[in-house]
mmCIF file of C-alpha atoms in Angstrom:
data_model
loop_
_atom_site.group_PDB
_atom_site.id
_atom_site.type_symbol
_atom_site.label_atom_id
_atom_site.label_comp_id
_atom_site.label_asym_id
_atom_site.label_seq_id
_atom_site.Cartn_x
_atom_site.Cartn_y
_atom_site.Cartn_z
ATOM 1 C CA MET A 1 -0.002 0.192 -0.064
ATOM 2 C CA LYS A 2 0.673 3.561 -0.595
ATOM 3 C CA LEU A 3 -0.344 5.627 2.512
ATOM 4 C CA VAL A 4 -0.142 9.267 2.387
ATOM 5 C CA ARG A 5 -1.495 12.429 4.336
ATOM 6 C CA PHE A 6 -2.977 15.457 2.119
ATOM 7 C CA GLY A 7 -4.239 19.016 2.922
ATOM 8 C CA ASP A 8 -3.017 22.059 4.411
ATOM 9 C CA ALA A 9 -0.059 22.195 6.877
ATOM 10 C CA GLY A 10 -1.310 20.963 10.320
ATOM 11 C CA ALA A 11 -4.593 19.944 9.243
ATOM 12 C CA GLU A 12 -3.598 16.832 6.949
ATOM 13 C CA LYS A 13 -6.105 13.935 6.278
ATOM 14 C CA PRO A 14 -5.212 10.183 5.803
ATOM 15 C CA GLY A 15 -5.377 8.889 2.314
ATOM 16 C CA MET A 16 -4.212 6.163 0.257
ATOM 17 C CA ILE A 17 -2.956 5.685 -3.420
ATOM 18 C CA ASP A 18 -5.275 3.332 -5.752
ATOM 19 C CA HIS A 19 -3.945 1.136 -8.162
ATOM 20 C CA ASN A 20 -4.613 3.754 -10.904
ATOM 21 C CA GLY A 21 -2.644 6.228 -9.011
ATOM 22 C CA ASP A 22 -5.539 8.028 -7.654
ATOM 23 C CA LEU A 23 -5.929 9.402 -4.163
ATOM 24 C CA ARG A 24 -8.440 8.078 -2.005
ATOM 25 C CA ASP A 25 -9.911 9.548 1.277
ATOM 26 C CA LEU A 26 -9.024 7.303 4.657
ATOM 27 C CA SER A 27 -10.672 9.840 6.968
ATOM 28 C CA GLY A 28 -13.615 7.234 7.580
ATOM 29 C CA GLN A 29 -11.234 4.431 8.347
ATOM 30 C CA VAL A 30 -8.440 6.116 10.438
ATOM 31 C CA ASP A 31 -7.841 9.477 11.828
ATOM 32 C CA ASP A 32 -4.168 10.047 10.718
ATOM 33 C CA ILE A 33 -1.130 8.148 9.136
ATOM 34 C CA ALA A 34 0.763 8.119 12.440
ATOM 35 C CA GLY A 35 2.422 5.740 14.785
ATOM 36 C CA HIS A 36 -1.040 4.266 16.571
ATOM 37 C CA VAL A 37 -2.334 3.046 12.861
ATOM 38 C CA LEU A 38 0.951 1.525 11.837
ATOM 39 C CA SER A 39 0.815 -1.716 13.536
ATOM 40 C CA ASP A 40 0.483 -4.939 11.280
ATOM 41 C CA THR A 41 -3.062 -5.372 12.694
ATOM 42 C CA THR A 42 -4.335 -1.909 11.537
ATOM 43 C CA LEU A 43 -2.490 -2.126 8.015
ATOM 44 C CA ASP A 44 -4.072 -5.680 7.363
ATOM 45 C CA MET A 45 -7.379 -4.037 8.085
ATOM 46 C CA LEU A 46 -6.357 -1.159 5.579
ATOM 47 C CA ARG A 47 -5.495 -3.753 2.871
ATOM 48 C CA THR A 48 -8.932 -5.349 3.263
ATOM 49 C CA LEU A 49 -10.670 -2.101 1.924
ATOM 50 C CA ASP A 50 -11.796 -1.633 -1.798
ATOM 51 C CA PRO A 51 -9.978 1.846 -2.579
ATOM 52 C CA MET A 52 -12.465 2.217 -5.293
ATOM 53 C CA ALA A 53 -15.056 2.514 -2.664
ATOM 54 C CA LEU A 54 -13.275 5.127 -0.831
ATOM 55 C CA PRO A 55 -14.132 8.807 -1.721
ATOM 56 C CA LYS A 56 -11.692 10.216 -4.347
ATOM 57 C CA VAL A 57 -9.521 13.437 -4.039
ATOM 58 C CA ASP A 58 -8.241 15.773 -6.513
ATOM 59 C CA ARG A 59 -4.497 14.964 -7.034
ATOM 60 C CA GLU A 60 -3.715 18.409 -7.099
ATOM 61 C CA VAL A 61 -3.973 18.914 -3.388
ATOM 62 C CA ARG A 62 -0.960 19.487 -1.140
ATOM 63 C CA PHE A 63 0.647 16.339 0.095
ATOM 64 C CA GLY A 64 1.993 16.579 3.728
ATOM 65 C CA PRO A 65 4.664 14.602 5.478
ATOM 66 C CA CYS A 66 3.775 11.052 4.853
ATOM 67 C CA VAL A 67 4.107 10.007 8.617
ATOM 68 C CA GLY A 68 2.231 12.388 11.156
ATOM 69 C CA GLN A 69 3.153 13.000 15.018
ATOM 70 C CA ILE A 70 6.658 11.642 14.434
ATOM 71 C CA GLY A 71 8.361 10.974 17.838
ATOM 72 C CA LYS A 72 11.816 10.703 16.809
ATOM 73 C CA PHE A 73 13.610 11.730 13.542
ATOM 74 C CA MET A 74 16.694 9.848 13.448
ATOM 75 C CA CYS A 75 19.472 10.005 10.683
ATOM 76 C CA ILE A 76 22.410 7.923 9.949
ATOM 77 C CA GLY A 77 25.676 9.892 8.969
ATOM 78 C CA LEU A 78 28.272 8.483 6.621
ATOM 79 C CA ASN A 79 26.310 5.515 5.917
ATOM 80 C CA TYR A 80 27.215 4.943 2.118
ATOM 81 C CA SER A 81 30.789 3.891 1.634
ATOM 82 C CA ASP A 82 30.965 6.137 -1.849
ATOM 83 C CA HIS A 83 29.800 9.077 0.036
ATOM 84 C CA ALA A 84 32.180 8.610 3.058
ATOM 85 C CA ALA A 85 34.909 8.455 0.428
ATOM 86 C CA GLU A 86 33.952 11.770 -1.297
ATOM 87 C CA THR A 87 34.039 13.733 2.187
ATOM 88 C CA GLY A 88 37.307 12.111 3.153
ATOM 89 C CA ALA A 89 35.923 10.653 6.433
ATOM 90 C CA ALA A 90 37.110 7.100 7.562
ATOM 91 C CA ILE A 91 34.527 4.484 7.432
ATOM 92 C CA PRO A 92 32.800 4.249 10.746
ATOM 93 C CA GLU A 93 33.019 1.351 13.158
ATOM 94 C CA HIS A 94 29.287 1.687 14.222
ATOM 95 C CA PRO A 95 26.316 3.637 12.836
ATOM 96 C CA ILE A 96 26.743 7.418 13.486
ATOM 97 C CA LEU A 97 23.486 8.659 14.745
ATOM 98 C CA PHE A 98 22.416 12.305 15.126
ATOM 99 C CA MET A 99 18.934 13.617 15.414
ATOM 100 C CA LYS A 100 16.873 16.019 13.431
ATOM 101 C CA ALA A 101 14.304 18.393 15.147
ATOM 102 C CA THR A 102 10.731 17.314 14.226
ATOM 103 C CA SER A 103 9.970 20.875 13.559
ATOM 104 C CA ALA A 104 12.219 20.495 10.432
ATOM 105 C CA ILE A 105 9.673 18.043 8.708
ATOM 106 C CA VAL A 106 7.558 19.410 5.889
ATOM 107 C CA GLY A 107 5.805 17.976 2.962
ATOM 108 C CA PRO A 108 7.674 16.436 -0.075
ATOM 109 C CA ASN A 109 6.949 19.305 -2.106
ATOM 110 C CA ASP A 110 7.006 22.280 0.004
ATOM 111 C CA ASP A 111 9.438 24.891 -0.261
ATOM 112 C CA VAL A 112 12.840 24.504 1.341
ATOM 113 C CA VAL A 113 13.727 27.760 3.268
ATOM 114 C CA MET A 114 17.314 28.603 3.713
ATOM 115 C CA PRO A 115 17.594 30.256 7.120
ATOM 116 C CA ARG A 116 19.081 33.766 7.338
ATOM 117 C CA GLY A 117 23.025 33.866 7.348
ATOM 118 C CA SER A 118 22.921 30.494 5.357
ATOM 119 C CA THR A 119 25.505 30.028 2.494
ATOM 120 C CA HIS A 120 26.066 26.339 2.718
ATOM 121 C CA THR A 121 22.920 24.734 2.487
ATOM 122 C CA ASP A 122 23.027 21.124 0.863
ATOM 123 C CA TRP A 123 21.121 18.307 -0.415
ATOM 124 C CA GLU A 124 20.833 14.676 0.533
ATOM 125 C CA VAL A 125 18.602 12.117 -0.993
ATOM 126 C CA GLU A 126 17.888 9.386 1.861
ATOM 127 C CA LEU A 127 15.838 5.934 2.301
ATOM 128 C CA GLY A 128 13.516 6.730 5.224
ATOM 129 C CA VAL A 129 12.479 3.932 7.408
ATOM 130 C CA VAL A 130 9.223 4.141 9.544
ATOM 131 C CA ILE A 131 8.767 2.036 12.660
ATOM 132 C CA GLY A 132 5.472 0.143 12.674
ATOM 133 C CA LYS A 133 5.689 -1.350 16.315
ATOM 134 C CA ALA A 134 7.954 -0.852 19.594
ATOM 135 C CA CYS A 135 11.102 -2.632 19.568
ATOM 136 C CA LYS A 136 13.925 -2.965 22.041
ATOM 137 C CA TYR A 137 17.136 -5.273 21.834
ATOM 138 C CA VAL A 138 15.990 -6.638 18.484
ATOM 139 C CA SER A 139 18.315 -9.038 16.375
ATOM 140 C CA GLU A 140 19.361 -8.003 12.897
ATOM 141 C CA GLU A 141 17.398 -11.023 11.947
ATOM 142 C CA GLU A 142 14.264 -9.908 13.230
ATOM 143 C CA ALA A 143 14.505 -6.046 12.681
ATOM 144 C CA LEU A 144 12.746 -5.798 9.454
ATOM 145 C CA ASP A 145 9.613 -7.107 11.169
ATOM 146 C CA TYR A 146 9.457 -3.802 13.112
ATOM 147 C CA VAL A 147 9.131 -1.761 10.128
ATOM 148 C CA ALA A 148 5.773 -0.440 8.839
ATOM 149 C CA GLY A 149 7.054 1.108 5.634
ATOM 150 C CA TYR A 150 9.354 3.169 3.759
ATOM 151 C CA CYS A 151 9.603 6.698 2.196
ATOM 152 C CA VAL A 152 11.745 9.379 0.654
ATOM 153 C CA CYS A 153 13.450 11.901 2.842
ATOM 154 C CA ASN A 154 15.752 14.983 1.800
ATOM 155 C CA ASP A 155 18.033 15.498 4.814
ATOM 156 C CA VAL A 156 18.650 19.172 3.808
ATOM 157 C CA SER A 157 21.943 20.637 5.628
ATOM 158 C CA GLU A 158 23.606 23.496 6.212
ATOM 159 C CA ARG A 159 27.264 22.806 6.185
ATOM 160 C CA HIS A 160 28.591 25.745 8.067
ATOM 161 C CA PHE A 161 25.967 25.519 10.826
ATOM 162 C CA GLN A 162 26.839 21.716 10.932
ATOM 163 C CA THR A 163 30.764 21.952 10.961
ATOM 164 C CA LYS A 164 31.611 25.394 12.300
ATOM 165 C CA LEU A 165 29.079 26.600 14.925
ATOM 166 C CA THR A 166 30.360 24.980 18.096
ATOM 167 C CA GLY A 167 28.164 21.958 18.800
ATOM 168 C CA GLN A 168 26.786 18.939 17.186
ATOM 169 C CA TRP A 169 25.552 18.168 13.582
ATOM 170 C CA THR A 170 21.968 18.912 14.915
ATOM 171 C CA LYS A 171 22.370 22.798 14.536
ATOM 172 C CA GLY A 172 22.992 22.233 10.683
ATOM 173 C CA LYS A 173 20.143 19.604 10.108
ATOM 174 C CA SER A 174 17.149 21.006 11.955
ATOM 175 C CA CYS A 175 16.628 24.290 10.325
ATOM 176 C CA ASP A 176 12.694 24.545 9.660
ATOM 177 C CA THR A 177 11.792 22.993 6.479
ATOM 178 C CA PHE A 178 15.134 20.619 6.394
ATOM 179 C CA GLY A 179 13.185 17.560 6.534
ATOM 180 C CA PRO A 180 10.795 16.891 3.434
ATOM 181 C CA THR A 181 9.384 13.654 3.910
ATOM 182 C CA GLY A 182 7.072 11.657 1.400
ATOM 183 C CA PRO A 183 5.400 11.775 -0.907
ATOM 184 C CA TRP A 184 3.782 8.435 0.504
ATOM 185 C CA LEU A 185 4.703 5.791 2.962
ATOM 186 C CA VAL A 186 5.003 2.307 1.001
ATOM 187 C CA THR A 187 4.442 -0.507 3.350
ATOM 188 C CA ARG A 188 7.258 -3.141 3.473
ATOM 189 C CA ASP A 189 5.380 -5.934 1.788
ATOM 190 C CA GLU A 190 5.074 -3.727 -1.334
ATOM 191 C CA VAL A 191 8.917 -2.579 -1.200
ATOM 192 C CA GLY A 192 10.432 -5.956 -0.336
ATOM 193 C CA ASP A 193 14.468 -5.934 0.145
ATOM 194 C CA PRO A 194 15.111 -2.446 1.282
ATOM 195 C CA GLN A 195 18.943 -2.870 0.153
ATOM 196 C CA ASN A 196 18.275 -2.863 -3.546
ATOM 197 C CA LEU A 197 16.562 0.644 -4.310
ATOM 198 C CA ALA A 198 18.137 2.926 -6.744
ATOM 199 C CA MET A 199 18.007 6.807 -5.880
ATOM 200 C CA HIS A 200 19.071 10.267 -7.529
ATOM 201 C CA LEU A 201 18.623 13.813 -7.030
ATOM 202 C CA ASP A 202 18.663 16.639 -9.439
ATOM 203 C CA VAL A 203 19.292 20.114 -8.764
ATOM 204 C CA ASN A 204 17.702 22.640 -11.619
ATOM 205 C CA GLY A 205 17.679 19.412 -13.905
ATOM 206 C CA ASN A 206 21.360 18.464 -13.607
ATOM 207 C CA ARG A 207 21.947 14.940 -11.984
ATOM 208 C CA ARG A 208 24.063 15.398 -8.731
ATOM 209 C CA GLN A 209 23.345 12.137 -6.721
ATOM 210 C CA THR A 210 23.190 8.643 -8.267
ATOM 211 C CA GLY A 211 23.073 5.611 -5.880
ATOM 212 C CA ASN A 212 21.616 2.470 -4.590
ATOM 213 C CA THR A 213 20.663 1.393 -0.941
ATOM 214 C CA ASN A 214 23.421 -1.856 -1.716
ATOM 215 C CA THR A 215 26.172 0.541 -1.145
ATOM 216 C CA MET A 216 25.089 1.222 2.492
ATOM 217 C CA ILE A 217 27.603 0.382 5.151
ATOM 218 C CA PHE A 218 25.107 -0.523 7.663
ATOM 219 C CA THR A 219 21.969 -2.157 6.440
ATOM 220 C CA VAL A 220 18.398 -0.996 7.399
ATOM 221 C CA ALA A 221 18.459 -4.254 9.805
ATOM 222 C CA GLN A 222 21.579 -3.248 11.292
ATOM 223 C CA CYS A 223 20.594 -0.043 11.752
ATOM 224 C CA ILE A 224 17.537 -0.837 13.686
ATOM 225 C CA SER A 225 19.022 -3.515 15.470
ATOM 226 C CA HIS A 226 21.858 -1.149 16.746
ATOM 227 C CA LEU A 227 19.357 1.601 17.652
ATOM 228 C CA SER A 228 17.133 -0.630 19.720
ATOM 229 C CA GLN A 229 20.227 -1.660 21.826
ATOM 230 C CA MET A 230 20.289 1.718 23.354
ATOM 231 C CA PHE A 231 16.571 2.874 23.286
ATOM 232 C CA THR A 232 13.008 1.898 22.200
ATOM 233 C CA LEU A 233 12.115 2.738 18.746
ATOM 234 C CA HIS A 234 8.252 3.573 18.762
ATOM 235 C CA PRO A 235 5.630 3.326 16.183
ATOM 236 C CA GLY A 236 5.993 6.251 13.671
ATOM 237 C CA ASP A 237 9.506 7.104 14.572
ATOM 238 C CA VAL A 238 11.622 7.287 11.182
ATOM 239 C CA ILE A 239 15.219 6.807 10.593
ATOM 240 C CA SER A 240 16.839 8.562 7.789
ATOM 241 C CA THR A 241 19.604 6.092 6.423
ATOM 242 C CA GLY A 242 22.176 8.127 4.857
ATOM 243 C CA THR A 243 22.966 9.639 1.574
ATOM 244 C CA PRO A 244 24.987 8.374 -1.500
ATOM 245 C CA PRO A 245 27.815 10.489 -3.044
ATOM 246 C CA GLY A 246 27.242 13.655 -5.110
ATOM 247 C CA VAL A 247 26.274 16.287 -2.303
ATOM 248 C CA GLY A 248 27.227 19.689 -2.711
ATOM 249 C CA MET A 249 30.044 19.612 -0.205
ATOM 250 C CA GLY A 250 31.846 16.736 -1.908
ATOM 251 C CA MET A 251 31.798 18.695 -5.454
ATOM 252 C CA LYS A 252 35.532 19.260 -6.876
ATOM 253 C CA PRO A 253 37.338 21.273 -7.359
ATOM 254 C CA ASP A 254 34.893 23.311 -5.099
ATOM 255 C CA PRO A 255 31.831 22.736 -3.154
ATOM 256 C CA VAL A 256 28.630 23.997 -4.668
ATOM 257 C CA TYR A 257 25.527 24.928 -2.542
ATOM 258 C CA LEU A 258 22.020 25.688 -2.960
ATOM 259 C CA LYS A 259 20.862 29.357 -3.636
ATOM 260 C CA GLU A 260 17.281 31.098 -3.892
ATOM 261 C CA GLY A 261 15.267 29.823 -6.721
ATOM 262 C CA ASP A 262 17.078 26.308 -7.338
ATOM 263 C CA VAL A 263 14.774 23.407 -7.747
ATOM 264 C CA MET A 264 15.466 20.056 -6.155
ATOM 265 C CA ASP A 265 14.058 16.777 -7.819
ATOM 266 C CA LEU A 266 14.486 13.470 -5.926
ATOM 267 C CA THR A 267 13.469 9.830 -6.550
ATOM 268 C CA ILE A 268 13.770 6.348 -5.009
ATOM 269 C CA GLU A 269 12.718 3.472 -6.817
ATOM 270 C CA LYS A 270 9.058 2.256 -5.602
ATOM 271 C CA LEU A 271 8.956 5.115 -3.342
ATOM 272 C CA GLY A 272 8.126 8.039 -5.424
ATOM 273 C CA SER A 273 9.769 11.514 -5.931
ATOM 274 C CA GLN A 274 9.906 14.822 -4.396
ATOM 275 C CA ARG A 275 10.199 18.356 -5.654
ATOM 276 C CA GLN A 276 11.437 21.506 -3.684
ATOM 277 C CA VAL A 277 11.920 24.949 -4.573
ATOM 278 C CA VAL A 278 14.633 26.656 -2.607
ATOM 279 C CA ARG A 279 13.989 30.100 -1.068
ATOM 280 C CA ALA A 280 15.607 32.539 1.291
ATOM 281 C CA ASP A 281 14.097 33.393 4.651
ATOM 282 C CA GLY A 282 13.346 36.958 5.009
#
């Protein structure tokens, strides 16, 4: 299934994409696409519905973040071997974790707003993993059983804030609008193997990133298992699992960063596409 949230920001309704690509309203079945409806039991109930019997919605409507009420937005850094190489970083021994503020989360096609003083805003297409049931101390072998589904994430980053302002990466990762998520949550049964998904990102029509989840240093299962050894992952939590090479910071001979008016287009196989226009704040 492809589950969505649509409507004005802060007032999104739950929906489903039918086999024709049309948007159907799920408001009569669930109140949101959020942690409390992502259990296997509820997802199985939604699978029994006849999408053609649900109210059809104009596809021109805004799509919101595909998961509502996200509790934790966790990100794995330097998780692609070829991306680590382009940044000159050593291969990490364990998954690098940083948190992205949930206030950064926006819809897949909402504007990305560069904060005041930003000169190093960068792009990062990433596979998002949405947790479907609480897990702690899970093994790698069972980890994927705790996944509700997957989505596209753009881990937008302000590199100066991230690396030059004293503190942790969070400063450069959590600016408002720096977490486009969606367009839809695709349930794990429809995705299959999360370690064989092609992805790419364009800026102004020029290909910047091309990659595949098969070059991840730590697999989705390894990331879930590792994090669950330290804290509980709750339904609706999102893990953004790292980016392939081609970020602006890694371009040679000189880095290239986003500017007002730039357009980012990003796609992950089976998970859909996003488009964001970049604008300056104030």
